[in-house]
Tab-separated table of C-alpha atoms in Angstrom:
chain	number	residue	atom	x	y	z
A	191	MET	CA	83.257	-15.520	3.302
A	192	THR	CA	83.393	-14.444	6.976
A	193	SER	CA	81.932	-11.141	8.168
A	194	THR	CA	85.479	-9.741	8.463
A	195	LEU	CA	86.233	-10.643	4.854
A	196	LYS	CA	82.947	-9.144	3.705
A	197	LEU	CA	83.831	-5.950	5.532
A	198	LEU	CA	87.208	-5.806	3.836
A	199	ALA	CA	85.645	-6.451	0.441
A	200	ILE	CA	83.161	-3.645	1.030
A	201	GLN	CA	86.080	-1.432	2.074
A	202	ILE	CA	87.550	-1.927	-1.391
A	203	ILE	CA	84.431	-2.068	-3.539
A	204	SER	CA	81.879	0.329	-2.085
A	205	ALA	CA	84.476	2.918	-1.115
A	206	GLY	CA	85.862	2.765	-4.641
A	207	LEU	CA	89.392	1.979	-3.507
A	208	ILE	CA	90.191	0.100	-6.707
A	209	THR	CA	90.246	3.072	-8.999
A	210	ALA	CA	92.689	4.638	-11.385
A	211	PRO	CA	92.986	8.243	-12.467
A	212	VAL	CA	92.480	9.103	-16.110
A	213	PHE	CA	95.691	8.643	-18.055
A	214	ALA	CA	96.578	9.097	-21.641
A	215	ALA	CA	95.590	6.073	-23.675
A	216	THR	CA	98.951	4.321	-23.294
A	217	GLY	CA	98.894	0.522	-23.311
A	218	PRO	CA	100.263	-0.475	-19.881
A	219	LEU	CA	98.286	2.125	-17.929
A	220	THR	CA	95.027	1.301	-19.676
A	221	GLU	CA	95.642	-2.403	-19.175
A	222	ALA	CA	96.395	-1.872	-15.472
A	223	LYS	CA	93.151	0.049	-15.082
A	224	GLN	CA	91.216	-2.721	-16.829
A	225	LEU	CA	92.839	-5.387	-14.642
A	226	GLU	CA	91.811	-3.521	-11.485
A	227	ALA	CA	88.264	-3.229	-12.798
A	228	GLN	CA	88.205	-6.995	-13.418
A	229	ALA	CA	89.540	-7.575	-9.885
A	230	THR	CA	86.647	-5.515	-8.526
A	231	LYS	CA	84.140	-7.709	-10.375
A	232	HIS	CA	85.726	-10.875	-8.972
A	233	LEU	CA	85.675	-9.452	-5.456
A	234	ASN	CA	81.990	-8.659	-5.941
A	235	ALA	CA	81.534	-12.331	-6.800
A	236	LYS	CA	83.708	-13.322	-3.779
A	237	ASN	CA	86.393	-14.775	-6.059
A	238	ILE	CA	89.334	-13.527	-4.006
A	239	ASP	CA	91.840	-16.012	-5.451
A	240	THR	CA	91.073	-14.788	-8.966
A	241	ALA	CA	91.406	-11.125	-7.979
A	242	ILE	CA	94.927	-11.437	-6.495
A	243	PRO	CA	96.862	-12.253	-9.726
A	244	LEU	CA	94.979	-9.489	-11.558
A	245	LEU	CA	96.100	-6.937	-8.972
A	246	ARG	CA	99.658	-8.297	-9.035
A	247	ARG	CA	99.778	-7.952	-12.835
A	248	ALA	CA	98.388	-4.409	-12.619
A	249	LEU	CA	101.114	-3.550	-10.103
A	250	GLU	CA	103.830	-4.964	-12.399
A	251	LEU	CA	102.589	-2.892	-15.331
A	252	LEU	CA	102.477	0.299	-13.265
A	253	GLU	CA	105.955	-0.278	-11.818
A	254	LYS	CA	107.405	-0.865	-15.282
A	255	LYS	CA	105.747	2.203	-16.804
A	256	LEU	CA	105.905	4.720	-13.923
A	257	GLY	CA	108.736	3.447	-11.728
A	258	PRO	CA	108.656	1.835	-8.256
A	259	ALA	CA	108.117	5.098	-6.329
A	260	HIS	CA	105.275	6.681	-8.304
A	261	PRO	CA	102.259	7.665	-6.114
A	262	ARG	CA	99.878	5.864	-8.506
A	263	LEU	CA	101.298	2.559	-7.237
A	264	ALA	CA	100.188	3.289	-3.651
A	265	SER	CA	96.477	2.709	-4.305
A	266	THR	CA	97.159	-0.619	-6.042
A	267	LEU	CA	99.523	-1.660	-3.234
A	268	GLY	CA	96.852	-0.774	-0.679
A	269	ASN	CA	94.173	-2.741	-2.542
A	270	LEU	CA	96.456	-5.757	-2.859
A	271	ALA	CA	97.303	-5.501	0.863
A	272	ILE	CA	93.621	-5.590	1.813
A	273	VAL	CA	92.986	-8.623	-0.406
A	274	GLN	CA	96.005	-10.421	1.098
A	275	GLN	CA	94.597	-9.618	4.524
A	276	MET	CA	91.366	-11.322	3.468
A	277	LYS	CA	93.406	-14.449	2.725
A	278	GLY	CA	95.079	-14.308	6.136
A	279	ARG	CA	98.498	-13.444	4.675
A	280	ASN	CA	99.116	-10.808	7.306
A	281	ALA	CA	102.884	-10.378	6.970
A	282	GLU	CA	102.573	-9.753	3.230
A	283	ALA	CA	99.621	-7.404	3.781
A	284	LEU	CA	101.577	-5.301	6.287
A	285	SER	CA	104.572	-5.165	3.946
A	286	LEU	CA	102.379	-3.881	1.097
A	287	PHE	CA	100.680	-1.305	3.340
A	288	SER	CA	104.079	-0.081	4.576
A	289	ARG	CA	105.407	0.299	1.053
A	290	ALA	CA	102.292	2.253	0.027
A	291	LEU	CA	102.782	4.568	3.023
A	292	LYS	CA	106.449	5.257	2.220
A	293	ILE	CA	105.619	6.027	-1.419
A	294	ARG	CA	102.876	8.481	-0.515
A	295	GLU	CA	104.880	10.189	2.236
A	296	LYS	CA	107.828	10.703	-0.113
A	297	ALA	CA	105.826	11.738	-3.173
A	298	LEU	CA	103.000	13.742	-1.573
A	299	GLY	CA	104.337	14.862	1.810
A	300	ALA	CA	103.731	13.529	5.322
A	301	GLU	CA	100.493	15.493	5.805
A	302	HIS	CA	98.692	14.728	2.542
A	303	PRO	CA	95.113	13.354	2.863
A	304	LYS	CA	96.101	10.249	0.878
A	305	VAL	CA	98.789	9.555	3.487
A	306	ALA	CA	95.996	9.676	6.079
A	307	ASP	CA	94.032	7.119	4.012
A	308	THR	CA	96.959	4.692	4.125
A	309	LEU	CA	97.525	5.325	7.847
A	310	ASN	CA	93.853	4.569	8.387
A	311	ASN	CA	94.148	1.272	6.467
A	312	ILE	CA	97.202	0.225	8.491
A	313	GLY	CA	95.381	1.103	11.712
A	314	GLY	CA	92.441	-1.057	10.642
A	315	PHE	CA	94.796	-3.923	9.808
A	316	LEU	CA	96.533	-3.734	13.206
A	317	GLN	CA	93.172	-3.513	14.972
A	318	SER	CA	92.029	-6.719	13.255
A	319	GLN	CA	95.184	-8.382	14.642
A	320	GLY	CA	94.283	-7.329	18.179
A	321	LYS	CA	97.125	-4.778	18.320
A	322	GLN	CA	94.952	-1.995	19.696
A	323	LYS	CA	97.711	0.237	21.063
A	324	LYS	CA	99.645	0.283	17.774
A	325	ALA	CA	96.435	0.766	15.784
A	326	ALA	CA	95.499	3.787	17.931
A	327	ALA	CA	98.775	5.514	17.038
A	328	PHE	CA	98.022	5.215	13.290
A	329	PHE	CA	94.406	6.359	13.773
A	330	ARG	CA	95.545	9.390	15.800
A	331	ARG	CA	98.000	10.453	13.091
A	332	ALA	CA	95.370	9.960	10.351
A	333	LEU	CA	92.889	12.032	12.383
A	334	ALA	CA	95.361	14.903	12.848
A	335	ILE	CA	96.070	15.054	9.096
A	336	ARG	CA	92.412	14.896	8.111
A	337	GLU	CA	91.375	17.608	10.577
A	338	LYS	CA	94.142	19.888	9.323
A	339	LYS	CA	93.653	19.295	5.617
A	340	LEU	CA	89.935	18.514	5.289
A	341	GLY	CA	88.348	20.465	8.157
A	342	ARG	CA	86.740	19.396	11.442
A	343	TYR	CA	83.412	18.409	9.898
A	344	HIS	CA	84.588	16.322	6.944
A	345	LEU	CA	83.107	12.817	6.756
A	346	LYS	CA	86.563	11.223	6.843
A	347	VAL	CA	87.304	13.105	10.077
A	348	GLY	CA	84.154	11.591	11.583
A	349	ARG	CA	85.259	8.120	10.545
A	350	SER	CA	88.713	8.635	12.095
A	351	LEU	CA	87.148	9.890	15.327
A	352	LYS	CA	84.905	6.830	15.517
A	353	LYS	CA	87.728	4.385	14.793
A	354	LEU	CA	89.866	5.887	17.548
A	355	ALA	CA	86.904	5.912	19.940
A	356	ASP	CA	86.238	2.234	19.152
A	357	ILE	CA	89.813	1.398	20.185
A	358	TYR	CA	89.498	3.250	23.489
A	359	ARG	CA	86.154	1.570	24.209
A	360	LEU	CA	87.644	-1.884	23.587
A	361	GLN	CA	90.525	-0.942	25.902
A	362	GLN	CA	87.888	0.075	28.503
A	363	LYS	CA	89.142	3.683	28.387
A	364	TYR	CA	85.579	4.935	28.409
A	365	SER	CA	86.292	8.508	29.486
A	366	GLN	CA	88.578	8.891	26.444
A	367	ALA	CA	86.154	7.186	24.059
A	368	GLU	CA	83.100	9.275	25.012
A	369	PRO	CA	84.246	12.732	23.754
A	370	LEU	CA	85.490	11.199	20.492
A	371	TYR	CA	82.126	9.519	19.884
A	372	ARG	CA	80.395	12.837	20.585
A	373	ARG	CA	82.586	14.631	18.050
A	374	ALA	CA	82.073	11.835	15.502
A	375	LEU	CA	78.316	12.060	16.003
A	376	ALA	CA	78.402	15.820	15.363
A	377	VAL	CA	80.259	15.201	12.076
A	378	PHE	CA	77.899	12.434	10.946
A	379	ASP	CA	74.857	14.563	11.799
A	380	LYS	CA	76.182	17.237	9.421
A	381	THR	CA	77.329	14.956	6.599
A	382	LEU	CA	75.010	11.911	6.543
A	383	PRO	CA	71.239	11.346	6.251
A	384	PRO	CA	69.396	10.911	9.610
A	385	GLY	CA	68.996	7.122	9.537
A	386	HIS	CA	72.527	6.268	8.399
A	387	THR	CA	74.111	3.310	10.166
A	388	LYS	CA	77.133	5.420	11.167
A	389	ILE	CA	74.814	7.647	13.202
A	390	THR	CA	72.996	4.766	14.921
A	391	GLU	CA	76.247	2.865	15.560
A	392	THR	CA	77.876	5.949	17.064
A	393	LEU	CA	74.861	6.644	19.277
A	394	GLU	CA	74.911	3.045	20.510
A	395	PHE	CA	78.648	2.955	21.227
A	396	LEU	CA	78.516	6.396	22.840
A	397	THR	CA	75.910	5.194	25.343
A	398	LEU	CA	77.864	1.968	25.934
A	399	SER	CA	80.873	4.137	26.840
A	400	MET	CA	78.759	6.168	29.253
A	401	PHE	CA	77.261	3.225	31.170
A	402	PRO	CA	80.543	2.036	32.764
A	403	GLN	CA	81.071	5.652	33.890
A	404	ARG	CA	77.609	5.459	35.525
A	405	LYS	CA	76.308	8.290	33.326
A	406	PHE	CA	72.922	6.613	33.029
A	407	LEU	CA	70.828	9.777	33.186
A	408	SER	CA	72.941	11.557	30.562
A	409	ALA	CA	72.600	8.522	28.308
A	410	GLU	CA	68.780	8.565	28.445
A	411	PRO	CA	68.134	11.236	25.738
A	412	LEU	CA	70.707	9.601	23.450
A	413	LEU	CA	69.034	6.207	23.872
A	414	LYS	CA	65.640	7.726	23.156
A	415	ARG	CA	67.016	9.284	19.954
A	416	LEU	CA	68.592	5.950	18.961
A	417	LEU	CA	65.319	4.122	19.602
A	418	ALA	CA	63.346	6.608	17.486
A	419	LEU	CA	65.776	6.231	14.558
A	420	GLN	CA	65.760	2.426	14.755
A	421	GLU	CA	61.966	2.294	14.916
A	422	LYS	CA	61.650	4.608	11.910
A	423	TYR	CA	64.222	2.961	9.656
A	424	LEU	CA	64.206	-0.682	10.831
A	425	GLY	CA	60.643	-1.169	12.081
A	426	LYS	CA	59.323	-1.417	15.632
A	427	GLU	CA	59.922	-5.168	15.970
A	428	HIS	CA	63.457	-5.424	14.577
A	429	ILE	CA	65.748	-7.511	16.781
A	430	VAL	CA	68.297	-4.669	17.117
A	431	ILE	CA	65.691	-2.575	18.939
A	432	SER	CA	65.501	-5.092	21.809
A	433	LYS	CA	69.010	-4.111	22.945
A	434	THR	CA	68.217	-0.388	22.874
A	435	LEU	CA	64.993	-0.966	24.830
A	436	ASN	CA	66.959	-2.940	27.408
A	437	ASN	CA	69.609	-0.208	27.810
A	438	LEU	CA	66.972	2.522	28.035
A	439	ALA	CA	65.213	0.464	30.726
A	440	ILE	CA	68.452	0.338	32.728
A	441	SER	CA	68.750	4.133	32.514
A	442	LEU	CA	65.134	4.615	33.648
A	443	ARG	CA	65.547	2.050	36.437
A	444	ILE	CA	68.465	4.067	37.846
A	445	LYS	CA	66.304	7.182	37.560
A	446	GLY	CA	63.618	5.406	39.591
A	447	ASN	CA	61.021	5.242	36.811
A	448	LEU	CA	60.308	1.558	37.406
A	449	PRO	CA	56.887	1.194	35.684
A	450	VAL	CA	58.211	2.587	32.378
A	451	ALA	CA	61.394	0.518	32.707
A	452	GLU	CA	59.290	-2.600	33.238
A	453	GLY	CA	57.230	-1.839	30.113
A	454	LEU	CA	60.380	-1.407	28.007
A	455	LEU	CA	61.824	-4.699	29.268
A	456	ARG	CA	58.580	-6.528	28.515
A	457	ARG	CA	58.593	-5.105	24.983
A	458	SER	CA	62.279	-6.029	24.521
A	459	LEU	CA	61.572	-9.593	25.678
A	460	ALA	CA	58.593	-9.915	23.315
A	461	ILE	CA	60.723	-8.773	20.342
A	462	VAL	CA	63.447	-11.296	21.164
A	463	GLN	CA	60.947	-14.143	21.548
A	464	LYS	CA	59.257	-13.257	18.244
A	465	ASN	CA	62.527	-13.011	16.292
A	466	LEU	CA	64.610	-15.750	17.913
A	467	GLY	CA	62.118	-18.089	19.570
A	468	PRO	CA	61.272	-18.723	23.244
A	469	ASN	CA	64.453	-20.560	24.287
A	470	ASN	CA	67.732	-18.691	23.789
A	471	LEU	CA	70.258	-16.701	25.795
A	472	HIS	CA	68.735	-13.343	24.834
A	473	VAL	CA	65.441	-14.445	26.367
A	474	ALA	CA	67.338	-15.570	29.496
A	475	VAL	CA	68.904	-12.101	29.806
A	476	GLY	CA	65.482	-10.464	29.334
A	477	LEU	CA	63.924	-12.621	32.045
A	478	ASN	CA	66.780	-11.798	34.408
A	479	ASN	CA	66.479	-8.046	33.793
A	480	LEU	CA	62.738	-8.132	34.346
A	481	ALA	CA	63.324	-10.040	37.582
A	482	ASP	CA	65.688	-7.248	38.713
A	483	ILE	CA	62.863	-4.733	38.287
A	484	TYR	CA	60.450	-6.926	40.276
A	485	GLN	CA	63.009	-7.284	43.064
A	486	ILE	CA	63.426	-3.501	43.319
A	487	GLN	CA	59.629	-3.104	43.336
A	488	GLY	CA	59.398	-5.617	46.195
A	489	LEU	CA	57.567	-8.178	44.042
A	490	LEU	CA	59.860	-10.915	45.302
A	491	PRO	CA	57.841	-14.050	44.382
A	492	LYS	CA	57.589	-12.790	40.767
A	493	ALA	CA	61.317	-12.040	40.751
A	494	GLU	CA	62.115	-15.529	42.073
A	495	LEU	CA	60.133	-17.257	39.294
A	496	LEU	CA	61.895	-15.265	36.570
A	497	TYR	CA	65.374	-15.736	38.067
A	498	ILE	CA	64.777	-19.499	38.175
A	499	ALA	CA	63.414	-19.544	34.596
A	500	SER	CA	66.444	-17.571	33.389
A	501	MET	CA	68.838	-19.893	35.227
A	502	LYS	CA	67.256	-23.071	33.837
A	503	MET	CA	67.380	-21.697	30.295
A	504	ARG	CA	71.072	-20.877	30.694
A	505	GLU	CA	71.780	-24.326	32.175
A	506	LYS	CA	70.088	-26.006	29.218
A	507	ILE	CA	71.992	-23.987	26.609
A	508	LEU	CA	75.398	-23.479	28.278
A	509	GLY	CA	75.702	-26.262	30.842
A	510	ASP	CA	75.435	-26.055	34.609
A	511	ARG	CA	78.874	-24.520	35.232
A	512	SER	CA	78.879	-21.560	32.846
A	513	PRO	CA	79.542	-17.982	34.103
A	514	GLN	CA	75.993	-16.962	33.124
A	515	VAL	CA	74.564	-19.762	35.285
A	516	LEU	CA	76.731	-18.535	38.174
A	517	PHE	CA	75.346	-15.041	37.588
A	518	SER	CA	71.797	-16.410	37.914
A	519	LEU	CA	72.724	-18.338	41.068
A	520	ASN	CA	74.148	-15.174	42.629
A	521	ASN	CA	70.963	-13.266	41.828
A	522	LEU	CA	68.851	-15.968	43.461
A	523	THR	CA	71.102	-15.957	46.523
A	524	SER	CA	70.762	-12.184	46.839
A	525	LEU	CA	66.964	-12.516	46.636
A	526	TYR	CA	66.825	-15.212	49.319
A	527	LEU	CA	69.151	-13.321	51.658
A	528	LYS	CA	66.982	-10.234	51.265
A	529	GLN	CA	64.017	-12.322	52.443
A	530	ARG	CA	66.127	-14.048	55.141
A	531	LYS	CA	65.403	-17.390	53.505
A	532	TYR	CA	68.750	-18.756	54.595
A	533	ASP	CA	67.817	-22.421	54.082
A	534	LYS	CA	67.126	-21.681	50.392
A	535	ALA	CA	70.307	-19.616	49.998
A	536	GLU	CA	72.604	-22.239	51.568
A	537	PRO	CA	72.398	-24.977	48.876
A	538	ILE	CA	72.873	-22.357	46.150
A	539	LEU	CA	76.004	-20.957	47.811
A	540	LYS	CA	77.329	-24.505	48.261
A	541	ARG	CA	76.718	-25.162	44.556
A	542	VAL	CA	78.586	-21.954	43.612
A	543	LEU	CA	81.499	-23.043	45.810
A	544	ASP	CA	81.516	-26.486	44.177
A	545	ILE	CA	81.495	-24.984	40.645
A	546	HIS	CA	84.346	-22.579	41.453
A	547	THR	CA	86.401	-25.346	43.093
A	548	LYS	CA	85.982	-27.742	40.161
A	549	THR	CA	86.456	-25.193	37.377
A	550	LEU	CA	89.127	-22.916	38.904
A	551	GLY	CA	90.900	-25.107	41.448
A	552	PRO	CA	90.671	-25.153	45.257
A	553	LYS	CA	93.086	-22.239	45.817
A	554	HIS	CA	91.482	-19.650	43.531
A	555	PRO	CA	90.392	-16.170	44.797
A	556	ARG	CA	86.779	-16.914	43.790
A	557	VAL	CA	86.835	-20.045	45.933
A	558	ALA	CA	87.916	-17.855	48.857
A	559	SER	CA	85.039	-15.438	48.101
A	560	SER	CA	82.538	-18.323	47.973
A	561	LEU	CA	83.808	-19.633	51.308
A	562	ALA	CA	83.448	-16.138	52.787
A	563	PHE	CA	79.851	-15.844	51.523
A	564	LEU	CA	79.012	-19.168	53.143
A	565	GLY	CA	80.751	-18.057	56.336
A	566	ASN	CA	78.596	-14.918	56.432
A	567	LEU	CA	75.472	-17.005	55.808
A	568	TYR	CA	76.260	-19.333	58.721
A	569	LEU	CA	76.874	-16.270	60.911
A	570	ARG	CA	73.342	-15.052	60.081
A	571	LYS	CA	71.964	-18.514	60.847
A	572	GLY	CA	73.690	-18.519	64.235
A	573	GLU	CA	76.003	-21.425	63.265
A	574	PHE	CA	79.121	-19.634	64.495
A	575	GLU	CA	81.584	-22.541	64.433
A	576	LYS	CA	80.687	-23.344	60.819
A	577	SER	CA	81.071	-19.655	60.019
A	578	ALA	CA	84.546	-19.550	61.576
A	579	ALA	CA	85.637	-22.718	59.737
A	580	HIS	CA	84.689	-21.260	56.336
A	581	HIS	CA	86.335	-17.895	57.063
A	582	GLN	CA	89.492	-19.687	58.249
A	583	ARG	CA	89.704	-21.553	54.922
A	584	ALA	CA	89.118	-18.302	53.006
A	585	LEU	CA	91.883	-16.619	55.036
A	586	GLU	CA	94.378	-19.399	54.276
A	587	ILE	CA	93.696	-19.169	50.518
A	588	ARG	CA	93.977	-15.372	50.470
A	589	GLU	CA	97.219	-15.372	52.475
A	590	LYS	CA	98.716	-17.857	50.047
A	591	ILE	CA	97.624	-15.845	46.987
A	592	TYR	CA	98.156	-12.264	48.174
A	593	GLY	CA	100.638	-12.442	51.036
A	594	SER	CA	100.117	-11.463	54.662
A	595	ASP	CA	99.265	-7.738	54.385
A	596	HIS	CA	96.746	-7.505	51.523
A	597	PRO	CA	93.295	-5.829	51.950
A	598	GLU	CA	91.595	-9.134	51.032
A	599	VAL	CA	93.488	-10.789	53.884
A	600	ALA	CA	92.315	-7.992	56.209
A	601	LYS	CA	88.722	-8.699	55.096
A	602	SER	CA	89.086	-12.388	56.031
A	603	LEU	CA	90.728	-11.509	59.346
A	604	HIS	CA	87.798	-9.220	60.202
A	605	GLN	CA	85.184	-11.808	59.168
A	606	LEU	CA	86.887	-14.585	61.141
A	607	ALA	CA	87.123	-12.315	64.199
A	608	THR	CA	83.395	-11.566	63.958
A	609	SER	CA	82.654	-15.324	63.965
A	610	TYR	CA	84.749	-15.704	67.127
A	611	ILE	CA	83.071	-12.773	68.890
A	612	PHE	CA	79.618	-14.354	68.505
A	613	GLN	CA	80.819	-17.612	70.065
A	614	VAL	CA	80.910	-15.846	73.476
A	615	ASP	CA	84.062	-17.650	74.573
A	616	PRO	CA	86.754	-15.687	76.486
A	617	GLY	CA	89.487	-17.583	74.635
A	618	LYS	CA	87.892	-16.730	71.302
A	619	PHE	CA	87.600	-13.069	72.370
A	620	ARG	CA	91.368	-12.870	72.748
A	621	GLU	CA	91.865	-14.452	69.312
A	622	ALA	CA	89.293	-12.061	67.818
A	623	ALA	CA	91.134	-9.061	69.304
A	624	ASP	CA	94.428	-10.201	67.779
A	625	LEU	CA	92.773	-10.757	64.376
A	626	LEU	CA	91.073	-7.352	64.419
A	627	LYS	CA	94.284	-5.557	65.421
A	628	ARG	CA	96.108	-7.265	62.563
A	629	ALA	CA	93.300	-6.301	60.156
A	630	LEU	CA	93.511	-2.710	61.451
A	631	ARG	CA	97.275	-2.549	60.831
A	632	ILE	CA	96.829	-3.761	57.250
A	633	ARG	CA	93.987	-1.353	56.517
A	634	GLN	CA	95.816	1.617	58.033
A	635	LYS	CA	98.803	0.752	55.855
A	636	LYS	CA	96.843	0.221	52.618
A	637	PHE	CA	93.973	2.723	52.864
A	638	SER	CA	93.619	6.461	53.489
A	639	LYS	CA	93.100	7.481	57.115
A	640	ASN	CA	89.372	8.165	56.583
A	641	HIS	CA	88.532	4.902	54.829
A	642	PRO	CA	85.264	3.255	55.989
A	643	ALA	CA	86.986	-0.143	56.371
A	644	ILE	CA	89.212	1.362	59.086
A	645	ALA	CA	86.161	2.795	60.854
A	646	LEU	CA	84.438	-0.600	60.703
A	647	THR	CA	87.448	-2.352	62.252
A	648	LEU	CA	87.671	0.249	65.031
A	649	GLU	CA	83.935	-0.164	65.744
A	650	SER	CA	84.378	-3.941	66.021
A	651	LEU	CA	87.293	-3.451	68.415
A	652	ALA	CA	85.215	-1.000	70.460
A	653	LEU	CA	82.417	-3.599	70.691
A	654	LEU	CA	84.907	-6.286	71.714
A	655	TYR	CA	86.435	-4.069	74.404
A	656	LYS	CA	83.071	-2.873	75.715
A	657	THR	CA	83.843	-4.241	79.182
A	658	ASN	CA	87.187	-2.404	79.162
A	659	GLU	CA	85.943	1.177	79.293
A	660	ARG	CA	89.246	2.873	78.479
A	661	ASP	CA	90.200	0.818	75.379
A	662	GLY	CA	86.607	0.548	74.159
A	663	LYS	CA	86.145	4.310	74.316
A	664	ARG	CA	89.465	4.921	72.553
A	665	PHE	CA	88.507	2.724	69.580
A	666	SER	CA	84.976	4.137	69.477
A	667	GLU	CA	86.132	7.771	69.398
A	668	ARG	CA	88.576	7.075	66.546
A	669	ALA	CA	85.791	5.383	64.559
A	670	LYS	CA	83.435	8.340	65.122
A	671	ILE	CA	86.037	10.813	63.824
A	672	ILE	CA	86.459	8.798	60.605
A	673	ARG	CA	82.684	8.466	60.089
A	674	SER	CA	82.317	12.241	60.583
A	675	ASN	CA	85.063	12.954	58.038
A	676	ILE	CA	83.418	10.599	55.515
A	677	LYS	CA	80.117	12.512	55.856
A	678	LYS	CA	81.891	15.865	55.385
A	679	ASN	CA	83.622	14.628	52.236
A	680	LYS	CA	80.299	13.392	50.809
A	681	LYS	CA	78.694	16.809	51.406
A	682	LYS	CA	81.604	18.547	49.632
A	683	LYS	CA	81.212	16.264	46.604
A	684	THR	CA	77.441	16.891	46.514
A	685	LYS	CA	77.964	20.682	46.487
A	686	ARG	CA	80.350	20.360	43.543
């Protein structure tokens, strides 16, 4: 049974979904109750195929005795729907859920807590099908009913809040997910014991929603609380703790507490190696993160060794063209450029270009980016003609993909112009001026008037027209005004 099926089985069994209220000792009702109890036993034993006919027979008996619209049928319909979902019979499952919802809405009213239970089940079903937007609508309605009928701090309200937050997080709507996780956490703190998995899960997902919003410092106390709970209830060397240690290290790294961050990453790496062995992707990630710390600390030889070790591990496990290998290559390139080791950076950038060309095709945006990186490298090395050739190719790809007036095209125009300027050729100067003016027109059209890219283009034009005092001064003054406005805007934001 897959993890999804196990989860669905638990949803039925541990939550006591297959239940029947106490009826008078009439034959069909008692038999239906007994059949559902037998179905529960078979589900416990993972005998799904045996459970389905038992639930069908129970439904037949209830329909015959109580009629097709009696609310008692809704729970059996819901249980049968979940079991059909386990079997992958999604159309039948949705039909059963829908029938259960209509029965409960008609018999109990649209705002009854049992209606919310069915809405919640349908939302979970749609979520499992990847229909996040539709699922969110059902979760929102279930949440509204539960808050109104059960109170803000009922356990079921917490579960609805978390389910809706999970959807928003998966949709990358982190600012919407965060407050829902916070509310869910408040409910779970009031209704569940301290080490309950709902509390630790919510803490983890809350922090994961804060990271993309760059709320690293606000996440720190939550991560520390999560770590303390995991250490207490799982043990200090449980594999789950390695992830929390890693995330806490990221938060402390942003804060500037590098020695503590390094210690946490070392501990995380040791836990992974002990639990999973020395050669796996989790170890590769740990080595890479530790290398990041060394690079920030200026321990560049140490960082280089770990980046290379991480890259080789990823190559061995995933192959030499995987995205994670490319990530390692980019980190190594950044390290070498920082040290001005251009001869070491060049073959890596060429390899990245080759991988992108072979895996994505020669006209892909990432190929253009790789060409531009190489062009910038050759500019630093003083190989200006090579630089211009690579930027020209990048420009042609971007114009074909984006059209003639896209910001990415303006970037290539500016980079190509810079390559021409350094060639100290009057003919190239004229071409550079035309390219920069075209880049300026695009950027003025696409960006706000105080955008730094516009200032940069004006500064390049001012440098180009240095011998022409009037034009050079005109471009320079415009650039200075923009830079001044950017500084003022930053100060306003800081005061807020």
